[in-house]
Coordinates of N, CA and C in Angstrom, one line a residue:
X1 N 0.8 -1.2 0.0 CA 0.0 0.0 0.0 C 0.9 1.2 0.0
X2 N 0.6 2.2 -0.9 CA 1.3 3.5 -0.9 C 0.7 4.5 0.0
X3 N 1.5 5.2 0.7 CA 1.1 6.3 1.5 C 1.1 7.5 0.7
X4 N 0.1 8.4 0.9 CA 0.0 9.6 0.2 C 1.0 10.6 0.8
X5 N 1.6 11.3 -0.1 CA 2.6 12.4 0.3 C 1.9 13.8 0.2
X6 N 0.6 13.8 0.0 CA -0.1 15.0 -0.2 C -0.1 15.8 1.2
X7 N 0.0 17.1 1.1 CA -0.1 17.9 2.3 C -1.3 18.8 2.1
X8 N -1.8 19.2 3.2 CA -3.0 20.1 3.1 C -2.7 21.4 3.9
X9 N -3.2 22.4 3.3 CA -3.1 23.7 4.0 C -4.4 24.0 4.7
X10 N -4.3 24.7 5.8 CA -5.5 25.1 6.5 C -6.3 26.0 5.6
X11 N -7.6 25.8 5.6 CA -8.5 26.7 4.8 C -9.3 27.7 5.7
X12 N -8.9 27.8 6.9 CA -9.4 28.8 7.8 C -10.9 28.6 8.0
X13 N -11.4 27.3 8.1 CA -12.8 27.1 8.2 C -13.3 27.3 9.7
X14 N -12.4 27.1 10.6 CA -12.7 27.2 12.0 C -13.3 26.0 12.7
X15 N -13.6 25.0 12.0 CA -14.3 23.8 12.5 C -13.5 23.2 13.7
X16 N -12.2 23.3 13.7 CA -11.4 22.7 14.8 C -11.5 23.5 16.1
X17 N -12.0 24.7 16.0 CA -12.1 25.5 17.2 C -13.5 25.4 18.0
X18 N -14.3 24.5 17.5 CA -15.6 24.3 18.1 C -15.5 23.0 19.0
X19 N -16.1 23.1 20.2 CA -16.1 22.0 21.1 C -17.4 22.1 21.9
X20 N -17.8 21.0 22.4 CA -19.1 20.9 23.1 C -19.1 21.3 24.5
X21 N -18.0 21.6 25.1 CA -18.0 21.9 26.5 C -16.8 22.9 26.9
X22 N -16.9 23.4 28.1 CA -15.9 24.4 28.6 C -14.5 23.8 28.8
X23 N -14.4 22.5 28.8 CA -13.1 21.8 29.0 C -12.6 21.2 27.7
X24 N -12.8 21.9 26.6 CA -12.5 21.4 25.3 C -10.9 21.4 25.1
X25 N -10.2 22.4 25.5 CA -8.8 22.5 25.4 C -8.1 22.8 26.7
X26 N -7.5 21.8 27.3 CA -6.8 22.0 28.6 C -5.4 22.5 28.3
X27 N -5.0 23.4 29.1 CA -3.7 24.0 28.9 C -2.6 23.4 29.8
X28 N -1.4 23.3 29.3 CA -0.3 22.8 30.1 C 0.6 24.0 30.6
X29 N 1.5 23.7 31.4 CA 2.4 24.8 32.0 C 3.0 25.5 30.9
X30 N 3.6 24.8 29.8 CA 4.2 25.5 28.8 C 3.3 26.4 27.9
X31 N 2.0 26.1 27.9 CA 1.0 26.9 27.2 C 0.9 28.2 28.0
X32 N 0.8 28.1 29.3 CA 0.7 29.3 30.1 C 1.9 30.2 30.0
X33 N 3.1 29.6 29.8 CA 4.3 30.4 29.7 C 4.4 31.1 28.4
X34 N 3.5 30.8 27.4 CA 3.5 31.5 26.1 C 2.9 32.9 26.2
X35 N 2.3 33.3 27.3 CA 1.8 34.6 27.5 C 0.4 34.8 27.0
X36 N -0.4 33.8 27.1 CA -1.8 33.9 26.7 C -2.5 35.0 27.6
X37 N -3.3 35.9 27.0 CA -3.9 36.9 27.8 C -5.0 36.3 28.7
X38 N -5.2 37.0 29.8 CA -6.2 36.5 30.8 C -7.6 36.2 30.2
X39 N -8.0 37.1 29.2 CA -9.3 36.9 28.6 C -9.4 35.6 27.8
X40 N -8.3 34.9 27.5 CA -8.3 33.7 26.7 C -8.4 32.4 27.5
X41 N -8.2 32.5 28.8 CA -8.2 31.3 29.6 C -9.2 31.4 30.8
X42 N -9.5 30.2 31.3 CA -10.5 30.1 32.4 C -10.0 28.9 33.2
X43 N -10.1 29.0 34.6 CA -9.7 28.0 35.5 C -11.0 27.3 36.0
X44 N -11.1 26.0 35.8 CA -12.3 25.2 36.3 C -11.8 24.0 37.1
X45 N -12.3 23.9 38.3 CA -11.9 22.8 39.2 C -10.4 22.6 39.3
X46 N -9.7 23.8 39.4 CA -8.2 23.7 39.5 C -7.4 23.5 38.3
X47 N -8.0 23.4 37.1 CA -7.3 23.2 35.9 C -7.6 24.4 35.0
X48 N -6.6 24.7 34.1 CA -6.8 25.8 33.2 C -7.1 25.4 31.8
X49 N -8.0 26.0 31.2 CA -8.5 25.7 29.8 C -8.6 27.0 29.0
X50 N -8.6 26.8 27.7 CA -9.0 27.9 26.8 C -10.4 28.2 27.0
X51 N -10.7 29.5 27.1 CA -12.1 29.9 27.3 C -12.9 29.7 26.1
X52 N -14.1 29.1 26.3 CA -15.1 28.8 25.3 C -16.3 29.8 25.4
X53 N -16.8 30.3 24.3 CA -18.0 31.1 24.3 C -18.8 30.7 23.2
X54 N -20.1 30.4 23.4 CA -21.0 30.0 22.4 C -20.7 28.7 21.7
X55 N -20.0 27.8 22.3 CA -19.6 26.5 21.7 C -18.3 26.5 20.9
X56 N -17.6 27.6 20.9 CA -16.3 27.7 20.2 C -15.3 28.4 21.0
X57 N -14.0 28.3 20.7 CA -13.0 29.0 21.4 C -13.3 30.5 21.3
X58 N -13.1 31.1 22.5 CA -13.4 32.6 22.6 C -12.4 33.4 21.7
X59 N -11.3 32.8 21.3 CA -10.3 33.6 20.5 C -10.6 33.4 19.0
X60 N -11.6 32.8 18.6 CA -11.9 32.6 17.2 C -12.6 33.9 16.6
X61 N -12.0 34.5 15.6 CA -12.5 35.7 15.1 C -12.7 35.6 13.6
X62 N -13.7 36.3 13.0 CA -13.9 36.3 11.5 C -12.8 37.1 10.8
X63 N -12.4 36.7 9.7 CA -11.5 37.5 8.8 C -12.3 38.3 7.8
X64 N -11.8 39.4 7.3 CA -12.5 40.1 6.2 C -12.7 39.3 5.0
X65 N -11.9 38.3 4.7 CA -12.1 37.5 3.5 C -13.1 36.4 3.7
X66 N -13.7 36.2 4.8 CA -14.7 35.2 5.0 C -14.2 34.0 5.8
X67 N -13.0 33.9 6.1 CA -12.5 32.8 6.9 C -12.6 33.1 8.4
X68 N -12.0 32.2 9.2 CA -11.9 32.4 10.6 C -10.5 32.3 11.1
X69 N -10.1 33.0 12.1 CA -8.7 32.9 12.5 C -8.6 33.0 14.1
X70 N -7.5 32.6 14.6 CA -7.2 32.6 16.0 C -6.6 33.9 16.4
X71 N -7.2 34.6 17.3 CA -6.7 35.9 17.8 C -5.4 35.8 18.6
X72 N -5.0 34.6 19.0 CA -3.8 34.4 19.8 C -2.9 33.3 19.1
X73 N -2.9 33.3 17.8 CA -2.3 32.2 17.0 C -0.8 32.0 17.4
X74 N 0.0 33.1 17.6 CA 1.4 32.9 17.9 C 1.6 32.3 19.3
X75 N 0.5 32.4 20.2 CA 0.6 31.9 21.5 C -0.3 30.7 21.7
X76 N -0.8 30.1 20.6 CA -1.8 29.0 20.7 C -1.3 27.9 21.6
X77 N -2.1 27.1 22.2 CA -1.7 26.0 23.1 C -1.2 24.8 22.3
X78 N -0.6 23.9 23.1 CA -0.1 22.7 22.5 C -1.1 21.9 21.7
X79 N -2.3 21.8 22.2 CA -3.4 21.0 21.5 C -3.6 21.6 20.1
X80 N -3.6 22.9 20.0 CA -3.9 23.6 18.7 C -2.7 23.4 17.8
X81 N -1.5 23.5 18.4 CA -0.3 23.3 17.6 C -0.2 21.9 17.0
X82 N -0.7 20.9 17.7 CA -0.6 19.5 17.3 C -1.7 19.2 16.2
X83 N -2.7 20.0 16.2 CA -3.8 19.7 15.2 C -3.3 20.0 13.8
X84 N -3.4 19.1 12.9 CA -2.8 19.2 11.5 C -3.9 19.3 10.5
X85 N -3.8 20.3 9.6 CA -4.8 20.4 8.5 C -4.7 19.1 7.6
X86 N -5.8 18.6 7.3 CA -5.9 17.4 6.5 C -5.8 16.1 7.2
X87 N -5.6 16.2 8.5 CA -5.5 15.0 9.4 C -6.9 14.4 9.6
X88 N -6.9 13.2 10.1 CA -8.2 12.5 10.4 C -9.1 13.4 11.3
X89 N -8.4 14.0 12.3 CA -9.1 14.9 13.3 C -9.7 16.1 12.5
X90 N -8.9 16.6 11.6 CA -9.4 17.8 10.8 C -10.7 17.4 10.0
X91 N -10.6 16.2 9.3 CA -11.8 15.8 8.6 C -13.0 15.5 9.5
X92 N -12.7 15.0 10.6 CA -13.8 14.7 11.6 C -14.4 16.1 12.1
X93 N -13.6 17.0 12.4 CA -14.1 18.3 12.8 C -14.9 19.0 11.7
X94 N -14.4 18.9 10.5 CA -15.1 19.5 9.4 C -16.4 18.8 9.1
X95 N -16.5 17.5 9.3 CA -17.7 16.8 9.1 C -18.8 17.1 10.1
X96 N -18.3 17.2 11.4 CA -19.3 17.4 12.5 C -19.6 18.8 12.8
X97 N -18.6 19.7 12.5 CA -18.8 21.1 13.0 C -18.8 22.2 11.9
X98 N -18.8 21.8 10.6 CA -18.7 22.7 9.5 C -19.9 23.6 9.5
X99 N -21.1 23.1 9.7 CA -22.3 23.9 9.7 C -22.2 25.1 10.7
X100 N -21.7 24.8 11.9 CA -21.5 25.8 12.9 C -20.5 26.8 12.5
X101 N -19.4 26.3 12.0 CA -18.3 27.3 11.5 C -18.9 28.1 10.4
X102 N -19.6 27.6 9.4 CA -20.2 28.3 8.3 C -21.1 29.4 8.9
X103 N -21.9 29.1 9.9 CA -22.8 30.1 10.4 C -22.2 31.3 11.1
X104 N -21.0 31.1 11.6 CA -20.4 32.3 12.3 C -19.5 33.1 11.3
X105 N -19.2 32.6 10.1 CA -18.4 33.4 9.2 C -19.3 34.6 8.6
X106 N -18.6 35.7 8.4 CA -19.3 36.8 7.9 C -19.6 36.6 6.4
X107 N -20.8 36.9 5.9 CA -21.0 36.8 4.5 C -20.1 37.7 3.7
X108 N -19.6 37.2 2.6 CA -18.6 38.0 1.8 C -19.2 39.3 1.3
X109 N -20.5 39.3 0.9 CA -21.1 40.5 0.4 C -21.3 41.6 1.4
X110 N -21.3 41.2 2.7 CA -21.5 42.1 3.8 C -20.2 42.7 4.4
X111 N -19.1 42.2 3.9 CA -17.8 42.5 4.5 C -17.3 43.8 3.8
X112 N -17.1 44.8 4.6 CA -16.4 46.0 4.2 C -15.1 46.0 4.9
X113 N -15.2 46.0 6.2 CA -14.0 45.9 7.1 C -14.5 45.4 8.5
X114 N -13.6 44.7 9.2 CA -14.0 44.3 10.5 C -13.9 45.6 11.4
X115 N -15.0 45.9 12.1 CA -14.9 47.1 13.0 C -13.8 47.0 14.0
X116 N -13.1 48.1 14.3 CA -12.0 48.0 15.2 C -12.4 47.6 16.6
X117 N -13.7 47.8 17.0 CA -14.2 47.5 18.3 C -14.6 46.0 18.4
X118 N -14.4 45.2 17.2 CA -14.8 43.8 17.2 C -14.1 43.0 18.2
X119 N -14.7 42.1 18.9 CA -14.1 41.2 19.8 C -14.6 39.8 19.5
X120 N -13.8 38.8 19.9 CA -14.2 37.4 19.7 C -15.6 37.1 20.3
X121 N -16.0 37.8 21.3 CA -17.3 37.5 22.0 C -18.5 37.9 21.1
X122 N -18.2 38.7 20.0 CA -19.3 39.1 19.1 C -19.7 38.0 18.1
X123 N -19.0 36.9 18.1 CA -19.4 35.7 17.2 C -20.7 35.1 17.8
X124 N -21.7 34.8 17.0 CA -22.9 34.2 17.5 C -22.7 32.9 18.2
X125 N -23.6 32.6 19.1 CA -23.6 31.4 19.9 C -23.9 30.2 19.1
X126 N -22.9 29.3 18.9 CA -23.0 28.1 18.1 C -24.1 27.2 18.5
X127 N -24.4 27.2 19.8 CA -25.5 26.4 20.3 C -26.9 26.7 19.8
X128 N -27.0 27.9 19.3 CA -28.3 28.4 18.7 C -28.4 28.2 17.2
X129 N -27.3 27.7 16.6 CA -27.3 27.6 15.2 C -28.1 26.3 14.7
X130 N -28.7 26.4 13.6 CA -29.5 25.2 13.1 C -28.5 24.2 12.6
X131 N -29.0 23.0 12.4 CA -28.2 21.9 11.8 C -27.0 21.5 12.7
X132 N -27.2 21.5 14.0 CA -26.1 21.1 14.8 C -25.9 19.6 14.7
X133 N -24.7 19.1 14.6 CA -24.5 17.6 14.3 C -25.1 16.8 15.4
X134 N -25.1 17.2 16.7 CA -25.7 16.3 17.7 C -27.2 16.2 17.6
X135 N -27.9 17.1 16.8 CA -29.3 17.0 16.5 C -29.6 16.0 15.4
X136 N -28.6 15.6 14.6 CA -28.8 14.8 13.4 C -28.1 13.5 13.6
X137 N -28.8 12.3 13.6 CA -28.1 11.1 13.7 C -27.2 10.9 12.5
X138 N -26.0 10.2 12.7 CA -25.1 9.9 11.7 C -25.6 8.8 10.8
X139 N -25.4 8.8 9.5 CA -25.9 7.7 8.7 C -25.3 6.4 9.1
X140 N -26.1 5.4 9.3 CA -25.6 4.1 9.8 C -25.4 4.0 11.3
X141 N -25.6 5.1 12.0 CA -25.4 5.1 13.4 C -26.6 4.3 14.1
X142 N -26.3 3.8 15.3 CA -27.2 3.0 16.0 C -28.5 3.7 16.2
X143 N -28.5 5.0 16.5 CA -29.7 5.8 16.8 C -30.3 6.4 15.5
X144 N -29.9 5.9 14.3 CA -30.5 6.5 13.1 C -31.9 6.0 12.8
X145 N -32.3 4.9 13.4 CA -33.6 4.4 13.2 C -34.4 4.5 14.5
X146 N -35.6 5.2 14.5 CA -36.4 5.3 15.7 C -36.7 4.0 16.3
X147 N -36.7 3.8 17.6 CA -37.0 2.5 18.2 C -38.3 1.9 17.7
X148 N -39.3 2.7 17.4 CA -40.6 2.2 16.9 C -40.5 1.6 15.6
X149 N -39.4 1.8 14.8 CA -39.2 1.2 13.5 C -38.1 0.2 13.4
X150 N -37.4 0.0 14.5 CA -36.2 -0.9 14.5 C -36.6 -2.3 14.6
X151 N -35.6 -3.2 14.7 CA -35.8 -4.6 14.7 C -36.5 -5.1 15.9
X152 N -36.5 -4.3 17.0 CA -37.2 -4.8 18.2 C -38.5 -4.0 18.4
X153 N -39.0 -3.4 17.4 CA -40.3 -2.7 17.5 C -41.4 -3.6 17.9
X154 N -42.3 -3.1 18.7 CA -43.4 -4.0 19.2 C -44.5 -4.2 18.2

């Protein structure tokens, strides 16, 4: 079997920055030494995490060209540095979270410039977006057939 030597560039979709809970990205000591601003982190139960707002990392910001970017990219934590564009995890994030990422991107027709007062907290709450993956059963998943229609239906 031949292994592919293709490499993938990040397309700035932002799907990797979405997580379902406040403990999505735990920080290590070396992450804290990188100088992350206080607004970017939160301490929960004695452990430090990247702050999440609306179902995504609070540091995720829209770009004028329609993509999404990290406001603290040069200081990003180990977990974010290890995430590779085109990897299995990237594909999984894009499959499960692309609708959410699409919903927070600014429409190209509406972009003139990002206002200087814009902050990451201005991104809409992903939990209120339609077509969230957890609301849709995966094709072939165990829960894709209602119990009333399954093999054990009464």
